[in-house]
PDB file of N, CA and C in Angstrom:
ATOM      1  N   MET A   1      11.971 -54.593  11.315  1.00  0.00           N
ATOM      2  CA  MET A   1      10.972 -53.648  11.428  1.00  0.00           C
ATOM      3  C   MET A   1      11.618 -52.330  11.948  1.00  0.00           C
ATOM      4  N   GLN A   2      11.314 -51.250  11.286  1.00  0.00           N
ATOM      5  CA  GLN A   2      11.924 -49.971  11.740  1.00  0.00           C
ATOM      6  C   GLN A   2      10.931 -49.260  12.593  1.00  0.00           C
ATOM      7  N   GLN A   3      11.522 -48.722  13.763  1.00  0.00           N
ATOM      8  CA  GLN A   3      10.677 -48.028  14.696  1.00  0.00           C
ATOM      9  C   GLN A   3      10.820 -46.470  14.459  1.00  0.00           C
ATOM     10  N   THR A   4       9.662 -45.840  14.473  1.00  0.00           N
ATOM     11  CA  THR A   4       9.709 -44.370  14.299  1.00  0.00           C
ATOM     12  C   THR A   4       9.535 -43.693  15.664  1.00  0.00           C
ATOM     13  N   THR A   5      10.313 -42.688  15.891  1.00  0.00           N
ATOM     14  CA  THR A   5      10.216 -41.962  17.126  1.00  0.00           C
ATOM     15  C   THR A   5       9.493 -40.647  16.897  1.00  0.00           C
ATOM     16  N   GLN A   6       8.530 -40.398  17.702  1.00  0.00           N
ATOM     17  CA  GLN A   6       7.763 -39.154  17.631  1.00  0.00           C
ATOM     18  C   GLN A   6       8.567 -38.037  18.290  1.00  0.00           C
ATOM     19  N   VAL A   7       8.773 -36.960  17.558  1.00  0.00           N
ATOM     20  CA  VAL A   7       9.476 -35.817  18.127  1.00  0.00           C
ATOM     21  C   VAL A   7       8.495 -34.768  18.570  1.00  0.00           C
ATOM     22  N   ALA A   8       8.572 -34.363  19.800  1.00  0.00           N
ATOM     23  CA  ALA A   8       7.602 -33.385  20.338  1.00  0.00           C
ATOM     24  C   ALA A   8       8.314 -32.152  20.794  1.00  0.00           C
ATOM     25  N   PRO A   9       7.685 -30.988  20.737  1.00  0.00           N
ATOM     26  CA  PRO A   9       8.305 -29.728  21.119  1.00  0.00           C
ATOM     27  C   PRO A   9       8.079 -29.391  22.612  1.00  0.00           C
ATOM     28  N   ASP A  10       7.669 -30.356  23.409  1.00  0.00           N
ATOM     29  CA  ASP A  10       7.323 -30.119  24.822  1.00  0.00           C
ATOM     30  C   ASP A  10       8.405 -29.369  25.574  1.00  0.00           C
ATOM     31  N   LEU A  11       9.625 -29.835  25.537  1.00  0.00           N
ATOM     32  CA  LEU A  11      10.706 -29.187  26.281  1.00  0.00           C
ATOM     33  C   LEU A  11      10.872 -27.765  25.865  1.00  0.00           C
ATOM     34  N   PHE A  12      10.846 -27.473  24.577  1.00  0.00           N
ATOM     35  CA  PHE A  12      11.046 -26.122  24.060  1.00  0.00           C
ATOM     36  C   PHE A  12       9.830 -25.270  24.466  1.00  0.00           C
ATOM     37  N   TRP A  13       8.607 -25.779  24.325  1.00  0.00           N
ATOM     38  CA  TRP A  13       7.451 -24.984  24.663  1.00  0.00           C
ATOM     39  C   TRP A  13       7.437 -24.658  26.169  1.00  0.00           C
ATOM     40  N   ASP A  14       7.662 -25.653  26.991  1.00  0.00           N
ATOM     41  CA  ASP A  14       7.654 -25.447  28.415  1.00  0.00           C
ATOM     42  C   ASP A  14       8.684 -24.401  28.866  1.00  0.00           C
ATOM     43  N   THR A  15       9.844 -24.405  28.227  1.00  0.00           N
ATOM     44  CA  THR A  15      10.882 -23.454  28.515  1.00  0.00           C
ATOM     45  C   THR A  15      10.482 -22.029  28.079  1.00  0.00           C
ATOM     46  N   MET A  16       9.846 -21.937  26.894  1.00  0.00           N
ATOM     47  CA  MET A  16       9.492 -20.621  26.367  1.00  0.00           C
ATOM     48  C   MET A  16       8.400 -19.989  27.231  1.00  0.00           C
ATOM     49  N   VAL A  17       7.464 -20.712  27.788  1.00  0.00           N
ATOM     50  CA  VAL A  17       6.394 -20.151  28.553  1.00  0.00           C
ATOM     51  C   VAL A  17       6.625 -20.115  30.060  1.00  0.00           C
ATOM     52  N   ALA A  18       7.765 -20.611  30.493  1.00  0.00           N
ATOM     53  CA  ALA A  18       8.034 -20.653  31.955  1.00  0.00           C
ATOM     54  C   ALA A  18       7.994 -19.268  32.580  1.00  0.00           C
ATOM     55  N   PHE A  19       8.403 -18.223  31.901  1.00  0.00           N
ATOM     56  CA  PHE A  19       8.398 -16.915  32.469  1.00  0.00           C
ATOM     57  C   PHE A  19       6.994 -16.426  32.707  1.00  0.00           C
ATOM     58  N   GLN A  20       6.041 -16.861  31.899  1.00  0.00           N
ATOM     59  CA  GLN A  20       4.651 -16.468  32.069  1.00  0.00           C
ATOM     60  C   GLN A  20       4.048 -17.073  33.320  1.00  0.00           C
ATOM     61  N   ARG A  21       4.412 -18.332  33.597  1.00  0.00           N
ATOM     62  CA  ARG A  21       3.936 -19.006  34.801  1.00  0.00           C
ATOM     63  C   ARG A  21       4.521 -18.281  36.017  1.00  0.00           C
ATOM     64  N   THR A  22       5.769 -17.945  35.977  1.00  0.00           N
ATOM     65  CA  THR A  22       6.464 -17.264  37.059  1.00  0.00           C
ATOM     66  C   THR A  22       5.834 -15.887  37.297  1.00  0.00           C
ATOM     67  N   ALA A  23       5.560 -15.144  36.243  1.00  0.00           N
ATOM     68  CA  ALA A  23       4.995 -13.836  36.343  1.00  0.00           C
ATOM     69  C   ALA A  23       3.561 -13.888  36.926  1.00  0.00           C
ATOM     70  N   ALA A  24       2.788 -14.902  36.530  1.00  0.00           N
ATOM     71  CA  ALA A  24       1.449 -15.045  37.033  1.00  0.00           C
ATOM     72  C   ALA A  24       1.432 -15.360  38.507  1.00  0.00           C
ATOM     73  N   LEU A  25       2.343 -16.260  38.932  1.00  0.00           N
ATOM     74  CA  LEU A  25       2.420 -16.590  40.334  1.00  0.00           C
ATOM     75  C   LEU A  25       2.866 -15.383  41.164  1.00  0.00           C
ATOM     76  N   LYS A  26       3.856 -14.626  40.689  1.00  0.00           N
ATOM     77  CA  LYS A  26       4.326 -13.432  41.372  1.00  0.00           C
ATOM     78  C   LYS A  26       3.243 -12.401  41.507  1.00  0.00           C
ATOM     79  N   ALA A  27       2.469 -12.209  40.426  1.00  0.00           N
ATOM     80  CA  ALA A  27       1.336 -11.244  40.484  1.00  0.00           C
ATOM     81  C   ALA A  27       0.320 -11.680  41.515  1.00  0.00           C
ATOM     82  N   ALA A  28      -0.014 -12.954  41.559  1.00  0.00           N
ATOM     83  CA  ALA A  28      -1.025 -13.465  42.469  1.00  0.00           C
ATOM     84  C   ALA A  28      -0.566 -13.289  43.918  1.00  0.00           C
ATOM     85  N   VAL A  29       0.736 -13.554  44.181  1.00  0.00           N
ATOM     86  CA  VAL A  29       1.230 -13.381  45.525  1.00  0.00           C
ATOM     87  C   VAL A  29       1.281 -11.892  45.878  1.00  0.00           C
ATOM     88  N   ASP A  30       1.732 -11.024  44.951  1.00  0.00           N
ATOM     89  CA  ASP A  30       1.751  -9.590  45.236  1.00  0.00           C
ATOM     90  C   ASP A  30       0.357  -9.023  45.503  1.00  0.00           C
ATOM     91  N   LEU A  31      -0.646  -9.567  44.852  1.00  0.00           N
ATOM     92  CA  LEU A  31      -2.034  -9.064  45.025  1.00  0.00           C
ATOM     93  C   LEU A  31      -2.756  -9.832  46.163  1.00  0.00           C
ATOM     94  N   ALA A  32      -2.096 -10.746  46.796  1.00  0.00           N
ATOM     95  CA  ALA A  32      -2.650 -11.567  47.884  1.00  0.00           C
ATOM     96  C   ALA A  32      -3.924 -12.337  47.410  1.00  0.00           C
ATOM     97  N   ILE A  33      -3.903 -12.797  46.189  1.00  0.00           N
ATOM     98  CA  ILE A  33      -5.012 -13.532  45.587  1.00  0.00           C
ATOM     99  C   ILE A  33      -5.326 -14.759  46.466  1.00  0.00           C
ATOM    100  N   PHE A  34      -4.331 -15.521  46.806  1.00  0.00           N
ATOM    101  CA  PHE A  34      -4.555 -16.766  47.563  1.00  0.00           C
ATOM    102  C   PHE A  34      -5.068 -16.457  48.962  1.00  0.00           C
ATOM    103  N   THR A  35      -4.490 -15.430  49.598  1.00  0.00           N
ATOM    104  CA  THR A  35      -4.938 -15.029  50.947  1.00  0.00           C
ATOM    105  C   THR A  35      -6.377 -14.540  50.924  1.00  0.00           C
ATOM    106  N   ASN A  36      -6.715 -13.764  49.901  1.00  0.00           N
ATOM    107  CA  ASN A  36      -8.075 -13.249  49.789  1.00  0.00           C
ATOM    108  C   ASN A  36      -9.097 -14.361  49.542  1.00  0.00           C
ATOM    109  N   ILE A  37      -8.726 -15.351  48.702  1.00  0.00           N
ATOM    110  CA  ILE A  37      -9.600 -16.488  48.481  1.00  0.00           C
ATOM    111  C   ILE A  37      -9.798 -17.277  49.789  1.00  0.00           C
ATOM    112  N   ALA A  38      -8.697 -17.507  50.516  1.00  0.00           N
ATOM    113  CA  ALA A  38      -8.767 -18.179  51.768  1.00  0.00           C
ATOM    114  C   ALA A  38      -9.661 -17.466  52.793  1.00  0.00           C
ATOM    115  N   ALA A  39      -9.683 -16.155  52.699  1.00  0.00           N
ATOM    116  CA  ALA A  39     -10.485 -15.361  53.641  1.00  0.00           C
ATOM    117  C   ALA A  39     -11.952 -15.248  53.202  1.00  0.00           C
ATOM    118  N   GLY A  40     -12.321 -15.872  52.104  1.00  0.00           N
ATOM    119  CA  GLY A  40     -13.735 -15.923  51.734  1.00  0.00           C
ATOM    120  C   GLY A  40     -14.083 -15.167  50.453  1.00  0.00           C
ATOM    121  N   SER A  41     -13.164 -14.442  49.859  1.00  0.00           N
ATOM    122  CA  SER A  41     -13.463 -13.747  48.619  1.00  0.00           C
ATOM    123  C   SER A  41     -13.247 -14.754  47.501  1.00  0.00           C
ATOM    124  N   THR A  42     -14.305 -15.333  46.968  1.00  0.00           N
ATOM    125  CA  THR A  42     -14.192 -16.423  46.014  1.00  0.00           C
ATOM    126  C   THR A  42     -14.620 -16.087  44.618  1.00  0.00           C
ATOM    127  N   THR A  43     -15.377 -15.007  44.418  1.00  0.00           N
ATOM    128  CA  THR A  43     -15.793 -14.634  43.065  1.00  0.00           C
ATOM    129  C   THR A  43     -14.821 -13.639  42.516  1.00  0.00           C
ATOM    130  N   THR A  44     -14.815 -13.489  41.195  1.00  0.00           N
ATOM    131  CA  THR A  44     -13.912 -12.501  40.577  1.00  0.00           C
ATOM    132  C   THR A  44     -14.103 -11.109  41.176  1.00  0.00           C
ATOM    133  N   ALA A  45     -15.348 -10.665  41.339  1.00  0.00           N
ATOM    134  CA  ALA A  45     -15.615  -9.343  41.835  1.00  0.00           C
ATOM    135  C   ALA A  45     -15.123  -9.187  43.277  1.00  0.00           C
ATOM    136  N   ALA A  46     -15.340 -10.177  44.069  1.00  0.00           N
ATOM    137  CA  ALA A  46     -14.863 -10.104  45.481  1.00  0.00           C
ATOM    138  C   ALA A  46     -13.353 -10.142  45.594  1.00  0.00           C
ATOM    139  N   ILE A  47     -12.726 -10.952  44.788  1.00  0.00           N
ATOM    140  CA  ILE A  47     -11.224 -11.057  44.799  1.00  0.00           C
ATOM    141  C   ILE A  47     -10.646  -9.739  44.317  1.00  0.00           C
ATOM    142  N   ALA A  48     -11.221  -9.192  43.242  1.00  0.00           N
ATOM    143  CA  ALA A  48     -10.738  -7.917  42.678  1.00  0.00           C
ATOM    144  C   ALA A  48     -10.904  -6.787  43.694  1.00  0.00           C
ATOM    145  N   SER A  49     -12.013  -6.731  44.348  1.00  0.00           N
ATOM    146  CA  SER A  49     -12.277  -5.715  45.340  1.00  0.00           C
ATOM    147  C   SER A  49     -11.234  -5.834  46.535  1.00  0.00           C
ATOM    148  N   ALA A  50     -11.063  -7.038  47.010  1.00  0.00           N
ATOM    149  CA  ALA A  50     -10.116  -7.286  48.094  1.00  0.00           C
ATOM    150  C   ALA A  50      -8.681  -6.942  47.714  1.00  0.00           C
ATOM    151  N   ALA A  51      -8.323  -7.149  46.440  1.00  0.00           N
ATOM    152  CA  ALA A  51      -6.997  -6.888  45.947  1.00  0.00           C
ATOM    153  C   ALA A  51      -6.843  -5.467  45.373  1.00  0.00           C
ATOM    154  N   ASP A  52      -7.955  -4.704  45.379  1.00  0.00           N
ATOM    155  CA  ASP A  52      -7.941  -3.364  44.804  1.00  0.00           C
ATOM    156  C   ASP A  52      -7.395  -3.367  43.395  1.00  0.00           C
ATOM    157  N   SER A  53      -7.992  -4.244  42.599  1.00  0.00           N
ATOM    158  CA  SER A  53      -7.518  -4.508  41.228  1.00  0.00           C
ATOM    159  C   SER A  53      -8.703  -4.544  40.275  1.00  0.00           C
ATOM    160  N   ALA A  54      -8.429  -4.476  39.013  1.00  0.00           N
ATOM    161  CA  ALA A  54      -9.478  -4.577  37.988  1.00  0.00           C
ATOM    162  C   ALA A  54     -10.048  -6.010  37.866  1.00  0.00           C
ATOM    163  N   GLU A  55     -11.360  -6.076  37.830  1.00  0.00           N
ATOM    164  CA  GLU A  55     -12.005  -7.398  37.784  1.00  0.00           C
ATOM    165  C   GLU A  55     -11.585  -8.249  36.659  1.00  0.00           C
ATOM    166  N   ARG A  56     -11.494  -7.633  35.449  1.00  0.00           N
ATOM    167  CA  ARG A  56     -11.115  -8.361  34.230  1.00  0.00           C
ATOM    168  C   ARG A  56      -9.705  -8.977  34.394  1.00  0.00           C
ATOM    169  N   GLY A  57      -8.749  -8.221  34.895  1.00  0.00           N
ATOM    170  CA  GLY A  57      -7.414  -8.731  35.081  1.00  0.00           C
ATOM    171  C   GLY A  57      -7.348  -9.844  36.104  1.00  0.00           C
ATOM    172  N   VAL A  58      -8.136  -9.690  37.152  1.00  0.00           N
ATOM    173  CA  VAL A  58      -8.164 -10.743  38.208  1.00  0.00           C
ATOM    174  C   VAL A  58      -8.792 -12.020  37.663  1.00  0.00           C
ATOM    175  N   ARG A  59      -9.833 -11.877  36.808  1.00  0.00           N
ATOM    176  CA  ARG A  59     -10.458 -13.042  36.204  1.00  0.00           C
ATOM    177  C   ARG A  59      -9.459 -13.812  35.287  1.00  0.00           C
ATOM    178  N   ILE A  60      -8.756 -13.030  34.480  1.00  0.00           N
ATOM    179  CA  ILE A  60      -7.759 -13.631  33.592  1.00  0.00           C
ATOM    180  C   ILE A  60      -6.647 -14.347  34.407  1.00  0.00           C
ATOM    181  N   LEU A  61      -6.200 -13.657  35.482  1.00  0.00           N
ATOM    182  CA  LEU A  61      -5.128 -14.206  36.333  1.00  0.00           C
ATOM    183  C   LEU A  61      -5.619 -15.450  37.016  1.00  0.00           C
ATOM    184  N   CYS A  62      -6.802 -15.440  37.602  1.00  0.00           N
ATOM    185  CA  CYS A  62      -7.350 -16.582  38.296  1.00  0.00           C
ATOM    186  C   CYS A  62      -7.587 -17.752  37.369  1.00  0.00           C
ATOM    187  N   ASP A  63      -8.101 -17.453  36.162  1.00  0.00           N
ATOM    188  CA  ASP A  63      -8.323 -18.556  35.189  1.00  0.00           C
ATOM    189  C   ASP A  63      -6.950 -19.175  34.831  1.00  0.00           C
ATOM    190  N   SER A  64      -5.942 -18.354  34.638  1.00  0.00           N
ATOM    191  CA  SER A  64      -4.621 -18.868  34.340  1.00  0.00           C
ATOM    192  C   SER A  64      -4.096 -19.769  35.461  1.00  0.00           C
ATOM    193  N   LEU A  65      -4.253 -19.277  36.687  1.00  0.00           N
ATOM    194  CA  LEU A  65      -3.840 -20.032  37.883  1.00  0.00           C
ATOM    195  C   LEU A  65      -4.601 -21.358  38.009  1.00  0.00           C
ATOM    196  N   THR A  66      -5.821 -21.362  37.540  1.00  0.00           N
ATOM    197  CA  THR A  66      -6.621 -22.576  37.587  1.00  0.00           C
ATOM    198  C   THR A  66      -6.088 -23.553  36.553  1.00  0.00           C
ATOM    199  N   VAL A  67      -5.763 -23.113  35.348  1.00  0.00           N
ATOM    200  CA  VAL A  67      -5.199 -23.980  34.339  1.00  0.00           C
ATOM    201  C   VAL A  67      -3.843 -24.556  34.773  1.00  0.00           C
ATOM    202  N   MET A  68      -3.014 -23.736  35.547  1.00  0.00           N
ATOM    203  CA  MET A  68      -1.723 -24.121  35.994  1.00  0.00           C
ATOM    204  C   MET A  68      -1.844 -25.102  37.161  1.00  0.00           C
ATOM    205  N   GLY A  69      -2.961 -25.129  37.820  1.00  0.00           N
ATOM    206  CA  GLY A  69      -3.173 -26.048  38.918  1.00  0.00           C
ATOM    207  C   GLY A  69      -3.045 -25.438  40.324  1.00  0.00           C
ATOM    208  N   PHE A  70      -2.983 -24.115  40.389  1.00  0.00           N
ATOM    209  CA  PHE A  70      -2.856 -23.429  41.673  1.00  0.00           C
ATOM    210  C   PHE A  70      -4.233 -23.157  42.315  1.00  0.00           C
ATOM    211  N   LEU A  71      -5.279 -23.087  41.496  1.00  0.00           N
ATOM    212  CA  LEU A  71      -6.629 -22.866  41.978  1.00  0.00           C
ATOM    213  C   LEU A  71      -7.618 -23.885  41.394  1.00  0.00           C
ATOM    214  N   HIS A  72      -8.760 -24.016  42.062  1.00  0.00           N
ATOM    215  CA  HIS A  72      -9.884 -24.734  41.508  1.00  0.00           C
ATOM    216  C   HIS A  72     -10.958 -23.777  41.133  1.00  0.00           C
ATOM    217  N   LYS A  73     -11.796 -24.115  40.170  1.00  0.00           N
ATOM    218  CA  LYS A  73     -12.902 -23.210  39.819  1.00  0.00           C
ATOM    219  C   LYS A  73     -14.139 -24.069  39.689  1.00  0.00           C
ATOM    220  N   SER A  74     -15.246 -23.573  40.353  1.00  0.00           N
ATOM    221  CA  SER A  74     -16.532 -24.241  40.226  1.00  0.00           C
ATOM    222  C   SER A  74     -17.571 -23.142  39.952  1.00  0.00           C
ATOM    223  N   GLY A  75     -18.101 -23.149  38.729  1.00  0.00           N
ATOM    224  CA  GLY A  75     -19.028 -22.022  38.325  1.00  0.00           C
ATOM    225  C   GLY A  75     -18.229 -20.728  38.305  1.00  0.00           C
ATOM    226  N   SER A  76     -18.638 -19.799  39.143  1.00  0.00           N
ATOM    227  CA  SER A  76     -17.923 -18.505  39.202  1.00  0.00           C
ATOM    228  C   SER A  76     -17.072 -18.390  40.480  1.00  0.00           C
ATOM    229  N   ASP A  77     -16.948 -19.480  41.213  1.00  0.00           N
ATOM    230  CA  ASP A  77     -16.189 -19.446  42.480  1.00  0.00           C
ATOM    231  C   ASP A  77     -14.838 -20.106  42.315  1.00  0.00           C
ATOM    232  N   TYR A  78     -13.815 -19.481  42.899  1.00  0.00           N
ATOM    233  CA  TYR A  78     -12.475 -20.037  42.944  1.00  0.00           C
ATOM    234  C   TYR A  78     -12.217 -20.557  44.357  1.00  0.00           C
ATOM    235  N   SER A  79     -11.374 -21.580  44.449  1.00  0.00           N
ATOM    236  CA  SER A  79     -10.920 -22.090  45.752  1.00  0.00           C
ATOM    237  C   SER A  79      -9.475 -22.512  45.630  1.00  0.00           C
ATOM    238  N   LEU A  80      -8.819 -22.628  46.746  1.00  0.00           N
ATOM    239  CA  LEU A  80      -7.420 -22.997  46.795  1.00  0.00           C
ATOM    240  C   LEU A  80      -7.214 -24.519  46.679  1.00  0.00           C
ATOM    241  N   THR A  81      -6.166 -24.931  46.082  1.00  0.00           N
ATOM    242  CA  THR A  81      -5.757 -26.293  46.131  1.00  0.00           C
ATOM    243  C   THR A  81      -5.114 -26.514  47.541  1.00  0.00           C
ATOM    244  N   ASP A  82      -4.912 -27.729  47.914  1.00  0.00           N
ATOM    245  CA  ASP A  82      -4.299 -28.023  49.212  1.00  0.00           C
ATOM    246  C   ASP A  82      -2.905 -27.356  49.285  1.00  0.00           C
ATOM    247  N   ALA A  83      -2.120 -27.530  48.222  1.00  0.00           N
ATOM    248  CA  ALA A  83      -0.788 -26.977  48.197  1.00  0.00           C
ATOM    249  C   ALA A  83      -0.789 -25.421  48.233  1.00  0.00           C
ATOM    250  N   SER A  84      -1.698 -24.831  47.515  1.00  0.00           N
ATOM    251  CA  SER A  84      -1.826 -23.345  47.546  1.00  0.00           C
ATOM    252  C   SER A  84      -2.222 -22.816  48.923  1.00  0.00           C
ATOM    253  N   ALA A  85      -3.133 -23.560  49.572  1.00  0.00           N
ATOM    254  CA  ALA A  85      -3.560 -23.194  50.922  1.00  0.00           C
ATOM    255  C   ALA A  85      -2.377 -23.284  51.868  1.00  0.00           C
ATOM    256  N   MET A  86      -1.568 -24.273  51.704  1.00  0.00           N
ATOM    257  CA  MET A  86      -0.451 -24.491  52.625  1.00  0.00           C
ATOM    258  C   MET A  86       0.673 -23.482  52.423  1.00  0.00           C
ATOM    259  N   PHE A  87       1.019 -23.220  51.105  1.00  0.00           N
ATOM    260  CA  PHE A  87       2.239 -22.458  50.871  1.00  0.00           C
ATOM    261  C   PHE A  87       2.031 -20.990  50.356  1.00  0.00           C
ATOM    262  N   LEU A  88       0.812 -20.689  49.893  1.00  0.00           N
ATOM    263  CA  LEU A  88       0.630 -19.413  49.232  1.00  0.00           C
ATOM    264  C   LEU A  88      -0.352 -18.473  49.986  1.00  0.00           C
ATOM    265  N   ASP A  89      -1.073 -18.971  50.947  1.00  0.00           N
ATOM    266  CA  ASP A  89      -1.893 -18.135  51.819  1.00  0.00           C
ATOM    267  C   ASP A  89      -0.993 -17.504  52.888  1.00  0.00           C
ATOM    268  N   LYS A  90      -0.965 -16.185  52.911  1.00  0.00           N
ATOM    269  CA  LYS A  90      -0.041 -15.456  53.806  1.00  0.00           C
ATOM    270  C   LYS A  90      -0.311 -15.788  55.259  1.00  0.00           C
ATOM    271  N   LYS A  91      -1.488 -16.273  55.585  1.00  0.00           N
ATOM    272  CA  LYS A  91      -1.797 -16.580  56.991  1.00  0.00           C
ATOM    273  C   LYS A  91      -1.460 -18.009  57.389  1.00  0.00           C
ATOM    274  N   SER A  92      -0.974 -18.801  56.418  1.00  0.00           N
ATOM    275  CA  SER A  92      -0.540 -20.193  56.663  1.00  0.00           C
ATOM    276  C   SER A  92       0.844 -20.143  57.338  1.00  0.00           C
ATOM    277  N   PRO A  93       1.022 -21.010  58.356  1.00  0.00           N
ATOM    278  CA  PRO A  93       2.378 -21.112  58.984  1.00  0.00           C
ATOM    279  C   PRO A  93       3.462 -21.507  58.021  1.00  0.00           C
ATOM    280  N   ALA A  94       3.135 -22.191  56.942  1.00  0.00           N
ATOM    281  CA  ALA A  94       4.153 -22.608  55.988  1.00  0.00           C
ATOM    282  C   ALA A  94       4.393 -21.607  54.828  1.00  0.00           C
ATOM    283  N   TYR A  95       3.711 -20.446  54.904  1.00  0.00           N
ATOM    284  CA  TYR A  95       3.905 -19.421  53.820  1.00  0.00           C
ATOM    285  C   TYR A  95       5.315 -18.959  53.757  1.00  0.00           C
TER     286      TYR A  95
END
């Protein structure tokens, strides 16, 4: 009996989009997105206001960070994951 091996592009795809993940994380840190969420700004409008940024861009960034696993989203509110709270909130001792 001959066994067929499924070939998947996962390694190539993950490598090609790695820069996007890095750029999103850098933007979020630069805009203090995680710190602002930890301080109570949980909606797109509140986060954008606290970051002095465009609401549309913040929504896109926060949704991307949610898909990547850095944030949680419930309705229109974002919250930090345990790891994001520990390492990405500028007020955390482990930041």
